[in-house]
PDB file of N, CA and C in Angstrom:
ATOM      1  N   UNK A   1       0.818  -1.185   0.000  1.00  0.00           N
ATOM      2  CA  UNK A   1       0.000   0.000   0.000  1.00  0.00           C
ATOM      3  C   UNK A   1       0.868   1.257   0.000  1.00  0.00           C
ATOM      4  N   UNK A   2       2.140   1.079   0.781  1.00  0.00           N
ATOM      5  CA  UNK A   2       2.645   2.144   0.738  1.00  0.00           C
ATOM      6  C   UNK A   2       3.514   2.643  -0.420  1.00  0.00           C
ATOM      7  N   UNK A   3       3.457   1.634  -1.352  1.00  0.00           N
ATOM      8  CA  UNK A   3       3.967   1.944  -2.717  1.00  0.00           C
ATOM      9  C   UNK A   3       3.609   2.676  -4.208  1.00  0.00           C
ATOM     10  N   UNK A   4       1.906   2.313  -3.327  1.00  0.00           N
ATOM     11  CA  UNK A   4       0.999   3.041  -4.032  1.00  0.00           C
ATOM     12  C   UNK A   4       0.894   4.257  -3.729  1.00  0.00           C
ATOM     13  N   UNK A   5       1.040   4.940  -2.682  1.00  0.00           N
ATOM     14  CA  UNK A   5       1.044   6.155  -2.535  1.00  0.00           C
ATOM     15  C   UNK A   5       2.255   7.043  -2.619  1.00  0.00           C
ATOM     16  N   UNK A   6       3.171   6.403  -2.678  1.00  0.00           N
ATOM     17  CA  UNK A   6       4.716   7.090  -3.250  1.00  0.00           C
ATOM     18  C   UNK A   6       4.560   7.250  -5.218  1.00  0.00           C
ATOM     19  N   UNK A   7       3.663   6.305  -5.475  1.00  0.00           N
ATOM     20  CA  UNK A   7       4.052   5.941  -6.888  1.00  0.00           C
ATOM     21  C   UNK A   7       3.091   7.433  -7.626  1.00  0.00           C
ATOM     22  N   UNK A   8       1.603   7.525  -6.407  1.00  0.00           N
ATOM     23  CA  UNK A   8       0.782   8.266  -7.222  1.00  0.00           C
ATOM     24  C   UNK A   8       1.300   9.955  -6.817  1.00  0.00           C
ATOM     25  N   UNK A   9       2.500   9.815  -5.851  1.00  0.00           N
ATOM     26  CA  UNK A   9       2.839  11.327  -5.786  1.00  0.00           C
ATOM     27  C   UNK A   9       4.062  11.797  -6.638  1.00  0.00           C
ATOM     28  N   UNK A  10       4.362  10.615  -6.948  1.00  0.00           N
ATOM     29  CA  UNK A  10       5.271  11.351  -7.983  1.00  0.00           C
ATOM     30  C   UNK A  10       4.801  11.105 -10.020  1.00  0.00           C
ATOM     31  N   UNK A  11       3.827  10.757  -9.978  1.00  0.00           N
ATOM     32  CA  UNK A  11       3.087  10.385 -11.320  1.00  0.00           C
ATOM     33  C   UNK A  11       2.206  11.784 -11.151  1.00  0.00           C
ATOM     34  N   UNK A  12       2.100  12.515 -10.463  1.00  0.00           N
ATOM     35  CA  UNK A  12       1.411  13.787 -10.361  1.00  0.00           C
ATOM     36  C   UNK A  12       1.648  15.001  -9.828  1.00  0.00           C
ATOM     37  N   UNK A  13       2.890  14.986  -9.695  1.00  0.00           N
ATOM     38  CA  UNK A  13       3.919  16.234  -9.724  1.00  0.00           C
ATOM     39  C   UNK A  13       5.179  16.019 -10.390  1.00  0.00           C
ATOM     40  N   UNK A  14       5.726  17.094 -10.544  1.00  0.00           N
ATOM     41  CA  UNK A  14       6.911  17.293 -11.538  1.00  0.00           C
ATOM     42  C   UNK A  14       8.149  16.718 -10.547  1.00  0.00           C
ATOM     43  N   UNK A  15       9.460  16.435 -11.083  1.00  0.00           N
ATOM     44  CA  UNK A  15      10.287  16.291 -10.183  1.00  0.00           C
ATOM     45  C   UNK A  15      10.725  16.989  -9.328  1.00  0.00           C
ATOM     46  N   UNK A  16      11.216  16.116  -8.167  1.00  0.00           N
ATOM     47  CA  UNK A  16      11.748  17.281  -6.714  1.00  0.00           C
ATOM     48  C   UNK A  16      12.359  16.391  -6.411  1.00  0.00           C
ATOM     49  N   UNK A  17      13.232  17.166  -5.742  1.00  0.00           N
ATOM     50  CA  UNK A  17      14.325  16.903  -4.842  1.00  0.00           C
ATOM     51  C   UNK A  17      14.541  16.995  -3.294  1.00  0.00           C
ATOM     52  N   UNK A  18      14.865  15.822  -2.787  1.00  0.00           N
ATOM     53  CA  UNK A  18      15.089  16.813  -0.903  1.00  0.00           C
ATOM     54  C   UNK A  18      16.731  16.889  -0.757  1.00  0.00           C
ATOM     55  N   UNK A  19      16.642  17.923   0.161  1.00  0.00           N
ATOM     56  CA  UNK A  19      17.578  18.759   0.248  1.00  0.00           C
ATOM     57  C   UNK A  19      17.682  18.486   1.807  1.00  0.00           C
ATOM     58  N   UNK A  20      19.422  18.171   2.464  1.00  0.00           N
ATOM     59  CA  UNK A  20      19.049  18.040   3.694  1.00  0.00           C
ATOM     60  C   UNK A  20      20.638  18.939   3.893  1.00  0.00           C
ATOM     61  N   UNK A  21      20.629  19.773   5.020  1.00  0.00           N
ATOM     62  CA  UNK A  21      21.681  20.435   5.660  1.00  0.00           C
ATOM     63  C   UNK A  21      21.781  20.420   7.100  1.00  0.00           C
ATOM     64  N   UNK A  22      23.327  20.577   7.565  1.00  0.00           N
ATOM     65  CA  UNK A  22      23.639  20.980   8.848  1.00  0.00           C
ATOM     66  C   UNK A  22      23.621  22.388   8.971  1.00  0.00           C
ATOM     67  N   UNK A  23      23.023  23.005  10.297  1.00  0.00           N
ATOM     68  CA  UNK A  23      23.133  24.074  10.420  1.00  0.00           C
ATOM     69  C   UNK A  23      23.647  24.581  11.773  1.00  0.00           C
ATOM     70  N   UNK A  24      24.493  25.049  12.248  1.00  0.00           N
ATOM     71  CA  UNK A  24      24.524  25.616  13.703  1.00  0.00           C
ATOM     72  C   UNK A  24      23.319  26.194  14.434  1.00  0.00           C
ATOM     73  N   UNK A  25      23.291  25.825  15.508  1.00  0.00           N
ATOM     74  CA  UNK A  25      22.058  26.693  16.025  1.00  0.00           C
ATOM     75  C   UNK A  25      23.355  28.038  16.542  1.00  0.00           C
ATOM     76  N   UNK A  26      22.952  29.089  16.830  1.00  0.00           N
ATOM     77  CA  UNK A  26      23.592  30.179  17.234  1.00  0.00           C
ATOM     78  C   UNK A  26      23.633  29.836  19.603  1.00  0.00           C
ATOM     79  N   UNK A  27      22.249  29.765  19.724  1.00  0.00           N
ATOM     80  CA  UNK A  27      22.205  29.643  21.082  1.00  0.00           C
ATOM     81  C   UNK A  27      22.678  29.111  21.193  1.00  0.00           C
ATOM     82  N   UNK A  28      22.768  27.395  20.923  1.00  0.00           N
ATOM     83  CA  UNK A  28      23.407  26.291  21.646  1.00  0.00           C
ATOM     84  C   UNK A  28      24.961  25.797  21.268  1.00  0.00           C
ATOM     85  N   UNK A  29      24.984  26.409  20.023  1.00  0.00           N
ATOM     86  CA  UNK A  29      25.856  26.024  19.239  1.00  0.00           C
ATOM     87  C   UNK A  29      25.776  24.378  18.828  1.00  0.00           C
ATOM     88  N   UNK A  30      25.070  23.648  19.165  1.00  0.00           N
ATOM     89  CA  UNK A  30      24.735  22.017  18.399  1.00  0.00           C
ATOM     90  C   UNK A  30      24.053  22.463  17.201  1.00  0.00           C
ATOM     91  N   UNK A  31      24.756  21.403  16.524  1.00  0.00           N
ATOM     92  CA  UNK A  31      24.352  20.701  15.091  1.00  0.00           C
ATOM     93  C   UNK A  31      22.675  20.387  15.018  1.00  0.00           C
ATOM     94  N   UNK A  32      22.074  20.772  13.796  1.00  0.00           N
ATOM     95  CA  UNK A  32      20.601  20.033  13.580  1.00  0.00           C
ATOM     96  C   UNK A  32      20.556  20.489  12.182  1.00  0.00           C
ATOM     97  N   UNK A  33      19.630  19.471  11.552  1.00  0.00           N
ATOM     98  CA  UNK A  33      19.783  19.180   9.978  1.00  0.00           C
ATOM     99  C   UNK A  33      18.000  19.607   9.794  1.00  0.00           C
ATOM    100  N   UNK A  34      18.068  20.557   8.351  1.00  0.00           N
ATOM    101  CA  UNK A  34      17.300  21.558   7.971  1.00  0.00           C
ATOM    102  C   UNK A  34      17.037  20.416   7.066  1.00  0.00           C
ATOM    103  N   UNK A  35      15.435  19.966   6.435  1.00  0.00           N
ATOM    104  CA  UNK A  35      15.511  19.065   5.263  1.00  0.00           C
ATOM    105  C   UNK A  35      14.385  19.641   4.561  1.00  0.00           C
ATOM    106  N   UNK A  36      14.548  19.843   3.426  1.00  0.00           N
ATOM    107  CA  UNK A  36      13.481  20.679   2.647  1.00  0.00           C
ATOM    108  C   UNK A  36      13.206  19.525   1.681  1.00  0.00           C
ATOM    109  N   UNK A  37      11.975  19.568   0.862  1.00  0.00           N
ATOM    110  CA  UNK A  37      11.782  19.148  -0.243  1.00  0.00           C
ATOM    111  C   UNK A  37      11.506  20.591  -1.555  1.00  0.00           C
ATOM    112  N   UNK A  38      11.625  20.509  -3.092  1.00  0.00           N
ATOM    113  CA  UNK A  38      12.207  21.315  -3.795  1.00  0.00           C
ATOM    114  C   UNK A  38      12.339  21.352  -4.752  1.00  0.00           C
ATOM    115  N   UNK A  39      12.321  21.529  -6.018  1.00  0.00           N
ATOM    116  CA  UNK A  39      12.695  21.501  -7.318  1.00  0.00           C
ATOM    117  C   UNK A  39      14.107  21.816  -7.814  1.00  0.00           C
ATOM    118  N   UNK A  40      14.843  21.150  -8.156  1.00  0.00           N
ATOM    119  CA  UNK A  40      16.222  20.956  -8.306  1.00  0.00           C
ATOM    120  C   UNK A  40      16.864  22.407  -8.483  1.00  0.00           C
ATOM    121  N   UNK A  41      16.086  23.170  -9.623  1.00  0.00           N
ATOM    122  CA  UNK A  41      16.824  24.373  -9.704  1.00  0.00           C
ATOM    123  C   UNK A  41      16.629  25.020  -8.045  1.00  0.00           C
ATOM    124  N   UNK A  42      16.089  24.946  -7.250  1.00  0.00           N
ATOM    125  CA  UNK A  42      16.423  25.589  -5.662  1.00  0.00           C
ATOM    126  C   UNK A  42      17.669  25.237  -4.912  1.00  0.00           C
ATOM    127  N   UNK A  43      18.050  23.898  -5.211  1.00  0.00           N
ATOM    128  CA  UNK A  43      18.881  23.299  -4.407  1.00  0.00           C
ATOM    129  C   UNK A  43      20.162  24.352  -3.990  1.00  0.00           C
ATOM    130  N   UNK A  44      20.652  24.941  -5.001  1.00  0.00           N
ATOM    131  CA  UNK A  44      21.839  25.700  -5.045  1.00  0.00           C
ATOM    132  C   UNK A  44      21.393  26.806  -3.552  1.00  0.00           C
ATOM    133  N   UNK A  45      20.388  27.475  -4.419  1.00  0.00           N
ATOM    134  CA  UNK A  45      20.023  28.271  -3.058  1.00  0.00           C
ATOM    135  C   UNK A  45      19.967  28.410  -1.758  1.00  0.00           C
ATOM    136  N   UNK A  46      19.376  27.157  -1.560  1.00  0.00           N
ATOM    137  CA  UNK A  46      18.608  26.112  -0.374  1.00  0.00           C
ATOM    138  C   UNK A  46      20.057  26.437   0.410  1.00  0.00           C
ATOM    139  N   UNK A  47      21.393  25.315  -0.235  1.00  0.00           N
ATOM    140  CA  UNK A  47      22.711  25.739   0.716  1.00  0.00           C
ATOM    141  C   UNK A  47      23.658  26.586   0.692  1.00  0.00           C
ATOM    142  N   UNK A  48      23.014  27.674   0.081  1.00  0.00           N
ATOM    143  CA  UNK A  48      23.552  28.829   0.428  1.00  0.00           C
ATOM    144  C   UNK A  48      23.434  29.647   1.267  1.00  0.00           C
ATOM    145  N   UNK A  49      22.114  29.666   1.693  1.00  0.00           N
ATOM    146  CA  UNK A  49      21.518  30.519   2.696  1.00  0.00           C
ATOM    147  C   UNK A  49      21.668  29.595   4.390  1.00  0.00           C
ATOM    148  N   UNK A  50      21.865  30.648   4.869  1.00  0.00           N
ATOM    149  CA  UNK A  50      22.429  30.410   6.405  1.00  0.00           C
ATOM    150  C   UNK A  50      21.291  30.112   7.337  1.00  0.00           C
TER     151      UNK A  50
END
């Protein structure tokens, strides 16, 4: 079942991409990972921005 619903979300949108980053938190200073989903031309953006 759950194949069916992966299969019908991408048979009905265009391609995307996820995007996953480390980011500093400023307060704590620990690590935690930002994960977006995206259309490929964003990606560049996505890890550029802080």
């Amino acid at each position: 079942m759950a194949k069916k619903s992966v299969a019908s979300l991408q048979t009905g949108s265009k391609r995307l991409t996820k995007a996953i980053k480390m980011v500093k938190s400023p307060k704590t200073g620990a690590y935690m990972f930002v994960e977006s989903i995206m259309s490929p031309e964003l990606v560049k953006d996505f890890m550029k921005d802080n």
